[in-house]
């Protein structure tokens, strides 16, 4: 079963859920706003993404632009910031076993669920 890190206020995240539902894919929703992730959970997801932490950050968010843009933080510092500010986490993130992907664009989700 695929786990989907989801923010219900995000149109892209909602579109991926709709796509999964339309294609009969079983999934579990993890609402990252209602149930924020811990630093350890984020670290585990980051390993599954196999990408730098910077790719998990929504750099167009107002909070990022006002508070974090043009500043340098370590991976652990970023994970702490993301744990405290789930709106800064890219979404959706799909997790299947030991791998994960950021579900944008929706077309990429097809390859992930079939692989």
mmCIF file of N, CA and C in Angstrom:
data_model
loop_
_atom_site.group_PDB
_atom_site.id
_atom_site.type_symbol
_atom_site.label_atom_id
_atom_site.label_comp_id
_atom_site.label_asym_id
_atom_site.label_seq_id
_atom_site.Cartn_x
_atom_site.Cartn_y
_atom_site.Cartn_z
ATOM 1 N N UNK A 1 0.838 -1.185 0.000
ATOM 2 C CA UNK A 1 0.000 0.000 0.000
ATOM 3 C C UNK A 1 0.885 1.251 0.000
ATOM 4 N N UNK A 2 0.447 2.237 -0.727
ATOM 5 C CA UNK A 2 1.181 3.499 -0.833
ATOM 6 C C UNK A 2 0.712 4.443 0.269
ATOM 7 N N UNK A 3 1.666 5.086 0.920
ATOM 8 C CA UNK A 3 1.354 6.137 1.888
ATOM 9 C C UNK A 3 1.519 7.471 1.174
ATOM 10 N N UNK A 4 0.592 8.371 1.430
ATOM 11 C CA UNK A 4 0.629 9.678 0.782
ATOM 12 C C UNK A 4 0.695 10.760 1.859
ATOM 13 N N UNK A 5 1.820 11.489 1.896
ATOM 14 C CA UNK A 5 1.927 12.643 2.778
ATOM 15 C C UNK A 5 1.162 13.756 2.097
ATOM 16 N N UNK A 6 0.120 14.235 2.769
ATOM 17 C CA UNK A 6 -0.903 15.043 2.120
ATOM 18 C C UNK A 6 -1.202 16.307 2.909
ATOM 19 N N UNK A 7 -1.523 17.355 2.175
ATOM 20 C CA UNK A 7 -2.043 18.596 2.748
ATOM 21 C C UNK A 7 -3.333 18.880 1.982
ATOM 22 N N UNK A 8 -4.457 18.853 2.679
ATOM 23 C CA UNK A 8 -5.751 18.991 2.000
ATOM 24 C C UNK A 8 -5.953 20.363 1.368
ATOM 25 N N UNK A 9 -5.126 21.338 1.724
ATOM 26 C CA UNK A 9 -5.223 22.672 1.116
ATOM 27 C C UNK A 9 -4.425 22.785 -0.179
ATOM 28 N N UNK A 10 -3.777 21.701 -0.587
ATOM 29 C CA UNK A 10 -2.905 21.730 -1.763
ATOM 30 C C UNK A 10 -3.604 21.078 -2.960
ATOM 31 N N UNK A 11 -3.762 21.839 -4.024
ATOM 32 C CA UNK A 11 -4.443 21.315 -5.210
ATOM 33 C C UNK A 11 -3.670 20.159 -5.847
ATOM 34 N N UNK A 12 -2.346 20.239 -5.862
ATOM 35 C CA UNK A 12 -1.546 19.148 -6.448
ATOM 36 C C UNK A 12 -1.698 17.869 -5.628
ATOM 37 N N UNK A 13 -1.706 18.016 -4.326
ATOM 38 C CA UNK A 13 -1.876 16.863 -3.447
ATOM 39 C C UNK A 13 -3.258 16.237 -3.640
ATOM 40 N N UNK A 14 -4.282 17.070 -3.720
ATOM 41 C CA UNK A 14 -5.636 16.574 -3.958
ATOM 42 C C UNK A 14 -5.742 15.894 -5.321
ATOM 43 N N UNK A 15 -5.063 16.424 -6.327
ATOM 44 C CA UNK A 15 -5.091 15.835 -7.669
ATOM 45 C C UNK A 15 -4.469 14.439 -7.671
ATOM 46 N N UNK A 16 -3.398 14.252 -6.909
ATOM 47 C CA UNK A 16 -2.758 12.932 -6.844
ATOM 48 C C UNK A 16 -3.680 11.934 -6.150
ATOM 49 N N UNK A 17 -4.337 12.356 -5.070
ATOM 50 C CA UNK A 17 -5.281 11.453 -4.398
ATOM 51 C C UNK A 17 -6.395 11.038 -5.354
ATOM 52 N N UNK A 18 -6.895 11.985 -6.116
ATOM 53 C CA UNK A 18 -7.941 11.695 -7.094
ATOM 54 C C UNK A 18 -7.434 10.704 -8.145
ATOM 55 N N UNK A 19 -6.210 10.919 -8.618
ATOM 56 C CA UNK A 19 -5.610 10.026 -9.610
ATOM 57 C C UNK A 19 -5.494 8.607 -9.054
ATOM 58 N N UNK A 20 -4.987 8.476 -7.824
ATOM 59 C CA UNK A 20 -4.837 7.157 -7.214
ATOM 60 C C UNK A 20 -6.196 6.479 -7.069
ATOM 61 N N UNK A 21 -7.175 7.242 -6.619
ATOM 62 C CA UNK A 21 -8.520 6.704 -6.430
ATOM 63 C C UNK A 21 -9.117 6.239 -7.761
ATOM 64 N N UNK A 22 -8.995 7.062 -8.790
ATOM 65 C CA UNK A 22 -9.534 6.725 -10.110
ATOM 66 C C UNK A 22 -8.883 5.490 -10.708
ATOM 67 N N UNK A 23 -7.625 5.225 -10.309
ATOM 68 C CA UNK A 23 -6.890 4.088 -10.864
ATOM 69 C C UNK A 23 -6.887 2.879 -9.930
ATOM 70 N N UNK A 24 -7.722 2.917 -8.898
ATOM 71 C CA UNK A 24 -7.887 1.767 -8.020
ATOM 72 C C UNK A 24 -6.670 1.437 -7.179
ATOM 73 N N UNK A 25 -5.841 2.425 -6.912
ATOM 74 C CA UNK A 25 -4.634 2.203 -6.109
ATOM 75 C C UNK A 25 -4.995 2.379 -4.635
ATOM 76 N N UNK A 26 -4.655 1.381 -3.829
ATOM 77 C CA UNK A 26 -4.892 1.503 -2.390
ATOM 78 C C UNK A 26 -3.850 2.437 -1.798
ATOM 79 N N UNK A 27 -4.312 3.348 -0.943
ATOM 80 C CA UNK A 27 -3.370 4.278 -0.325
ATOM 81 C C UNK A 27 -3.855 4.679 1.058
ATOM 82 N N UNK A 28 -2.905 5.103 1.840
ATOM 83 C CA UNK A 28 -3.173 5.615 3.181
ATOM 84 C C UNK A 28 -2.777 7.080 3.195
ATOM 85 N N UNK A 29 -3.665 7.932 3.678
ATOM 86 C CA UNK A 29 -3.381 9.362 3.734
ATOM 87 C C UNK A 29 -2.773 9.713 5.085
ATOM 88 N N UNK A 30 -1.668 10.428 5.041
ATOM 89 C CA UNK A 30 -1.060 10.982 6.250
ATOM 90 C C UNK A 30 -1.138 12.493 6.101
ATOM 91 N N UNK A 31 -2.029 13.102 6.866
ATOM 92 C CA UNK A 31 -2.238 14.550 6.804
ATOM 93 C C UNK A 31 -1.127 15.231 7.592
ATOM 94 N N UNK A 32 -0.180 15.829 6.866
ATOM 95 C CA UNK A 32 1.007 16.393 7.511
ATOM 96 C C UNK A 32 0.725 17.695 8.256
ATOM 97 N N UNK A 33 -0.469 18.253 8.078
ATOM 98 C CA UNK A 33 -0.836 19.457 8.825
ATOM 99 C C UNK A 33 -1.494 19.059 10.148
ATOM 100 N N UNK A 34 -2.444 18.124 10.093
ATOM 101 C CA UNK A 34 -3.129 17.674 11.309
ATOM 102 C C UNK A 34 -2.228 16.817 12.186
ATOM 103 N N UNK A 35 -1.384 16.015 11.554
ATOM 104 C CA UNK A 35 -0.458 15.133 12.273
ATOM 105 C C UNK A 35 0.962 15.396 11.785
ATOM 106 N N UNK A 36 1.576 16.480 12.263
ATOM 107 C CA UNK A 36 2.927 16.826 11.787
ATOM 108 C C UNK A 36 3.924 15.690 12.007
ATOM 109 N N UNK A 37 4.858 15.586 11.098
ATOM 110 C CA UNK A 37 5.884 14.557 11.160
ATOM 111 C C UNK A 37 6.985 14.964 12.130
ATOM 112 N N UNK A 38 7.595 13.966 12.749
ATOM 113 C CA UNK A 38 8.734 14.225 13.627
ATOM 114 C C UNK A 38 9.995 14.362 12.777
ATOM 115 N N UNK A 39 11.049 14.847 13.392
ATOM 116 C CA UNK A 39 12.335 14.951 12.702
ATOM 117 C C UNK A 39 12.786 13.567 12.245
ATOM 118 N N UNK A 40 12.618 12.555 13.096
ATOM 119 C CA UNK A 40 13.021 11.191 12.727
ATOM 120 C C UNK A 40 12.215 10.684 11.533
ATOM 121 N N UNK A 41 10.914 10.925 11.517
ATOM 122 C CA UNK A 41 10.087 10.513 10.378
ATOM 123 C C UNK A 41 10.528 11.227 9.102
ATOM 124 N N UNK A 42 10.812 12.513 9.214
ATOM 125 C CA UNK A 42 11.278 13.273 8.046
ATOM 126 C C UNK A 42 12.625 12.761 7.554
ATOM 127 N N UNK A 43 13.501 12.409 8.478
ATOM 128 C CA UNK A 43 14.818 11.881 8.095
ATOM 129 C C UNK A 43 14.664 10.562 7.342
ATOM 130 N N UNK A 44 13.743 9.719 7.806
ATOM 131 C CA UNK A 44 13.478 8.438 7.142
ATOM 132 C C UNK A 44 12.930 8.666 5.734
ATOM 133 N N UNK A 45 12.001 9.605 5.611
ATOM 134 C CA UNK A 45 11.424 9.920 4.303
ATOM 135 C C UNK A 45 12.489 10.477 3.372
ATOM 136 N N UNK A 46 13.347 11.328 3.891
ATOM 137 C CA UNK A 46 14.418 11.913 3.083
ATOM 138 C C UNK A 46 15.327 10.821 2.518
ATOM 139 N N UNK A 47 15.636 9.825 3.328
ATOM 140 C CA UNK A 47 16.463 8.697 2.848
ATOM 141 C C UNK A 47 15.745 7.943 1.733
ATOM 142 N N UNK A 48 14.429 7.776 1.876
ATOM 143 C CA UNK A 48 13.661 7.064 0.857
ATOM 144 C C UNK A 48 13.553 7.875 -0.430
ATOM 145 N N UNK A 49 13.544 9.201 -0.302
ATOM 146 C CA UNK A 49 13.524 10.065 -1.492
ATOM 147 C C UNK A 49 14.855 10.023 -2.229
ATOM 148 N N UNK A 50 15.925 9.805 -1.472
ATOM 149 C CA UNK A 50 17.278 9.787 -2.039
ATOM 150 C C UNK A 50 17.593 11.113 -2.752
ATOM 151 N N UNK A 51 17.229 12.203 -2.082
ATOM 152 C CA UNK A 51 17.463 13.545 -2.601
ATOM 153 C C UNK A 51 17.938 14.427 -1.452
ATOM 154 N N UNK A 52 18.526 15.562 -1.761
ATOM 155 C CA UNK A 52 18.900 16.482 -0.680
ATOM 156 C C UNK A 52 17.659 17.094 -0.032
ATOM 157 N N UNK A 53 17.788 17.482 1.219
ATOM 158 C CA UNK A 53 16.655 18.045 1.963
ATOM 159 C C UNK A 53 16.072 19.268 1.257
ATOM 160 N N UNK A 54 16.883 20.009 0.525
ATOM 161 C CA UNK A 54 16.402 21.206 -0.174
ATOM 162 C C UNK A 54 15.241 20.881 -1.121
ATOM 163 N N UNK A 55 15.221 19.659 -1.657
ATOM 164 C CA UNK A 55 14.148 19.276 -2.581
ATOM 165 C C UNK A 55 12.817 19.041 -1.873
ATOM 166 N N UNK A 56 12.848 18.903 -0.546
ATOM 167 C CA UNK A 56 11.615 18.712 0.225
ATOM 168 C C UNK A 56 10.961 20.043 0.587
ATOM 169 N N UNK A 57 11.663 21.139 0.329
ATOM 170 C CA UNK A 57 11.216 22.451 0.815
ATOM 171 C C UNK A 57 10.431 23.188 -0.265
ATOM 172 N N UNK A 58 9.282 23.726 0.135
ATOM 173 C CA UNK A 58 8.472 24.559 -0.763
ATOM 174 C C UNK A 58 9.038 25.972 -0.699
ATOM 175 N N UNK A 59 9.823 26.316 -1.686
ATOM 176 C CA UNK A 59 10.537 27.590 -1.668
ATOM 177 C C UNK A 59 9.699 28.761 -2.160
ATOM 178 N N UNK A 60 8.467 28.502 -2.571
ATOM 179 C CA UNK A 60 7.595 29.598 -2.986
ATOM 180 C C UNK A 60 6.607 29.987 -1.882
ATOM 181 N N UNK A 61 6.671 29.298 -0.752
ATOM 182 C CA UNK A 61 5.790 29.617 0.376
ATOM 183 C C UNK A 61 6.198 30.942 1.001
ATOM 184 N N UNK A 62 5.207 31.696 1.419
ATOM 185 C CA UNK A 62 5.444 32.995 2.043
ATOM 186 C C UNK A 62 6.365 32.864 3.266
ATOM 187 N N UNK A 63 6.122 31.862 4.098
ATOM 188 C CA UNK A 63 6.939 31.650 5.288
ATOM 189 C C UNK A 63 8.405 31.435 4.919
ATOM 190 N N UNK A 64 8.644 30.622 3.903
ATOM 191 C CA UNK A 64 10.022 30.385 3.463
ATOM 192 C C UNK A 64 10.656 31.696 3.003
ATOM 193 N N UNK A 65 9.958 32.422 2.156
ATOM 194 C CA UNK A 65 10.502 33.660 1.597
ATOM 195 C C UNK A 65 10.794 34.696 2.681
ATOM 196 N N UNK A 66 9.936 34.763 3.682
ATOM 197 C CA UNK A 66 10.098 35.761 4.737
ATOM 198 C C UNK A 66 11.139 35.379 5.779
ATOM 199 N N UNK A 67 11.268 34.073 6.056
ATOM 200 C CA UNK A 67 12.068 33.663 7.210
ATOM 201 C C UNK A 67 13.318 32.843 6.872
ATOM 202 N N UNK A 68 13.301 32.097 5.763
ATOM 203 C CA UNK A 68 14.373 31.138 5.526
ATOM 204 C C UNK A 68 15.154 31.328 4.227
ATOM 205 N N UNK A 69 14.622 32.094 3.294
ATOM 206 C CA UNK A 69 15.297 32.280 2.008
ATOM 207 C C UNK A 69 16.669 32.905 2.228
ATOM 208 N N UNK A 70 17.615 32.479 1.425
ATOM 209 C CA UNK A 70 18.980 33.024 1.439
ATOM 210 C C UNK A 70 19.715 32.775 2.751
ATOM 211 N N UNK A 71 19.257 31.804 3.535
ATOM 212 C CA UNK A 71 19.959 31.428 4.762
ATOM 213 C C UNK A 71 20.414 29.991 4.616
ATOM 214 N N UNK A 72 21.520 29.683 5.265
ATOM 215 C CA UNK A 72 22.058 28.326 5.179
ATOM 216 C C UNK A 72 21.767 27.572 6.462
ATOM 217 N N UNK A 73 21.269 26.356 6.294
ATOM 218 C CA UNK A 73 20.988 25.485 7.425
ATOM 219 C C UNK A 73 21.531 24.098 7.097
ATOM 220 N N UNK A 74 21.900 23.364 8.128
ATOM 221 C CA UNK A 74 22.333 21.981 7.932
ATOM 222 C C UNK A 74 21.099 21.119 7.644
ATOM 223 N N UNK A 75 21.328 19.896 7.212
ATOM 224 C CA UNK A 75 20.213 18.983 6.956
ATOM 225 C C UNK A 75 19.366 18.813 8.214
ATOM 226 N N UNK A 76 20.015 18.597 9.353
ATOM 227 C CA UNK A 76 19.273 18.404 10.601
ATOM 228 C C UNK A 76 18.489 19.654 10.987
ATOM 229 N N UNK A 77 19.061 20.826 10.759
ATOM 230 C CA UNK A 77 18.342 22.070 11.048
ATOM 231 C C UNK A 77 17.108 22.186 10.156
ATOM 232 N N UNK A 78 17.274 21.868 8.855
ATOM 233 C CA UNK A 78 16.131 21.922 7.945
ATOM 234 C C UNK A 78 15.043 20.944 8.377
ATOM 235 N N UNK A 79 15.439 19.751 8.787
ATOM 236 C CA UNK A 79 14.449 18.763 9.209
ATOM 237 C C UNK A 79 13.678 19.264 10.426
ATOM 238 N N UNK A 80 14.355 19.950 11.337
ATOM 239 C CA UNK A 80 13.681 20.559 12.486
ATOM 240 C C UNK A 80 12.718 21.647 12.054
ATOM 241 N N UNK A 81 13.145 22.468 11.096
ATOM 242 C CA UNK A 81 12.289 23.542 10.577
ATOM 243 C C UNK A 81 11.051 22.947 9.905
ATOM 244 N N UNK A 82 11.238 21.898 9.110
ATOM 245 C CA UNK A 82 10.115 21.254 8.425
ATOM 246 C C UNK A 82 9.162 20.589 9.418
ATOM 247 N N UNK A 83 9.710 19.999 10.479
ATOM 248 C CA UNK A 83 8.864 19.369 11.496
ATOM 249 C C UNK A 83 7.983 20.422 12.185
ATOM 250 N N UNK A 84 8.532 21.605 12.382
ATOM 251 C CA UNK A 84 7.786 22.688 13.045
ATOM 252 C C UNK A 84 6.866 23.434 12.084
ATOM 253 N N UNK A 85 7.142 23.352 10.792
ATOM 254 C CA UNK A 85 6.395 24.107 9.783
ATOM 255 C C UNK A 85 6.004 23.189 8.623
ATOM 256 N N UNK A 86 5.013 22.311 8.830
ATOM 257 C CA UNK A 86 4.676 21.338 7.780
ATOM 258 C C UNK A 86 4.222 21.974 6.469
ATOM 259 N N UNK A 87 3.803 23.233 6.493
ATOM 260 C CA UNK A 87 3.400 23.889 5.244
ATOM 261 C C UNK A 87 4.583 24.063 4.292
ATOM 262 N N UNK A 88 5.801 23.944 4.814
ATOM 263 C CA UNK A 88 6.994 24.089 3.975
ATOM 264 C C UNK A 88 7.405 22.791 3.281
ATOM 265 N N UNK A 89 6.727 21.690 3.599
ATOM 266 C CA UNK A 89 7.081 20.393 3.010
ATOM 267 C C UNK A 89 6.407 20.241 1.651
ATOM 268 N N UNK A 90 7.209 19.871 0.642
ATOM 269 C CA UNK A 90 6.636 19.570 -0.675
ATOM 270 C C UNK A 90 5.573 18.494 -0.512
ATOM 271 N N UNK A 91 4.527 18.598 -1.272
ATOM 272 C CA UNK A 91 3.480 17.601 -1.220
ATOM 273 C C UNK A 91 2.828 17.458 -2.577
ATOM 274 N N UNK A 92 2.279 16.307 -2.788
ATOM 275 C CA UNK A 92 2.311 15.148 -1.920
ATOM 276 C C UNK A 92 3.640 14.420 -2.035
ATOM 277 N N UNK A 93 3.943 13.638 -1.034
ATOM 278 C CA UNK A 93 5.068 12.703 -1.109
ATOM 279 C C UNK A 93 4.456 11.316 -1.013
ATOM 280 N N UNK A 94 4.788 10.466 -1.965
ATOM 281 C CA UNK A 94 4.288 9.094 -1.989
ATOM 282 C C UNK A 94 5.389 8.166 -1.507
ATOM 283 N N UNK A 95 5.017 7.236 -0.645
ATOM 284 C CA UNK A 95 5.981 6.289 -0.087
ATOM 285 C C UNK A 95 5.489 4.882 -0.381
ATOM 286 N N UNK A 96 6.382 4.086 -0.953
ATOM 287 C CA UNK A 96 6.070 2.685 -1.252
ATOM 288 C C UNK A 96 7.270 1.862 -0.810
ATOM 289 N N UNK A 97 7.130 1.189 0.320
ATOM 290 C CA UNK A 97 8.234 0.388 0.837
ATOM 291 C C UNK A 97 9.432 1.252 1.185
ATOM 292 N N UNK A 98 10.554 0.961 0.531
ATOM 293 C CA UNK A 98 11.801 1.667 0.850
ATOM 294 C C UNK A 98 12.077 2.848 -0.074
ATOM 295 N N UNK A 99 11.114 3.199 -0.925
ATOM 296 C CA UNK A 99 11.312 4.330 -1.828
ATOM 297 C C UNK A 99 10.173 5.337 -1.689
ATOM 298 N N UNK A 100 10.495 6.564 -2.036
ATOM 299 C CA UNK A 100 9.505 7.638 -1.987
ATOM 300 C C UNK A 100 9.735 8.568 -3.164
ATOM 301 N N UNK A 101 8.717 9.350 -3.486
ATOM 302 C CA UNK A 101 8.846 10.354 -4.537
ATOM 303 C C UNK A 101 7.945 11.530 -4.213
ATOM 304 N N UNK A 102 8.355 12.692 -4.685
ATOM 305 C CA UNK A 102 7.489 13.860 -4.618
ATOM 306 C C UNK A 102 6.534 13.747 -5.795
ATOM 307 N N UNK A 103 5.240 13.771 -5.512
ATOM 308 C CA UNK A 103 4.217 13.476 -6.518
ATOM 309 C C UNK A 103 3.880 14.628 -7.443
ATOM 310 N N UNK A 104 4.893 15.219 -8.017
ATOM 311 C CA UNK A 104 4.699 16.286 -9.005
ATOM 312 C C UNK A 104 5.656 16.028 -10.146
ATOM 313 N N UNK A 105 5.229 16.206 -11.314
ATOM 314 C CA UNK A 105 3.841 16.353 -11.742
ATOM 315 C C UNK A 105 3.089 15.031 -11.592
ATOM 316 N N UNK A 106 1.792 15.107 -11.655
ATOM 317 C CA UNK A 106 0.932 13.934 -11.462
ATOM 318 C C UNK A 106 1.323 12.814 -12.424
ATOM 319 N N UNK A 107 1.764 13.168 -13.621
ATOM 320 C CA UNK A 107 2.133 12.153 -14.626
ATOM 321 C C UNK A 107 3.224 11.214 -14.102
ATOM 322 N N UNK A 108 4.120 11.712 -13.249
ATOM 323 C CA UNK A 108 5.194 10.873 -12.717
ATOM 324 C C UNK A 108 4.675 9.818 -11.754
ATOM 325 N N UNK A 109 3.519 10.063 -11.164
ATOM 326 C CA UNK A 109 2.944 9.132 -10.214
ATOM 327 C C UNK A 109 2.641 7.783 -10.893
ATOM 328 N N UNK A 110 2.231 7.839 -12.137
ATOM 329 C CA UNK A 110 1.926 6.617 -12.894
ATOM 330 C C UNK A 110 3.111 5.646 -12.883
ATOM 331 N N UNK A 111 4.297 6.168 -13.145
ATOM 332 C CA UNK A 111 5.490 5.313 -13.183
ATOM 333 C C UNK A 111 5.832 4.775 -11.803
ATOM 334 N N UNK A 112 5.576 5.573 -10.786
ATOM 335 C CA UNK A 112 5.878 5.166 -9.416
ATOM 336 C C UNK A 112 4.969 4.030 -8.965
ATOM 337 N N UNK A 113 3.669 4.140 -9.254
ATOM 338 C CA UNK A 113 2.741 3.116 -8.776
ATOM 339 C C UNK A 113 2.838 1.834 -9.590
ATOM 340 N N UNK A 114 3.333 1.933 -10.819
ATOM 341 C CA UNK A 114 3.453 0.734 -11.650
ATOM 342 C C UNK A 114 4.781 0.029 -11.440
ATOM 343 N N UNK A 115 5.768 0.770 -10.918
ATOM 344 C CA UNK A 115 7.113 0.209 -10.766
ATOM 345 C C UNK A 115 7.259 -0.753 -9.635
#
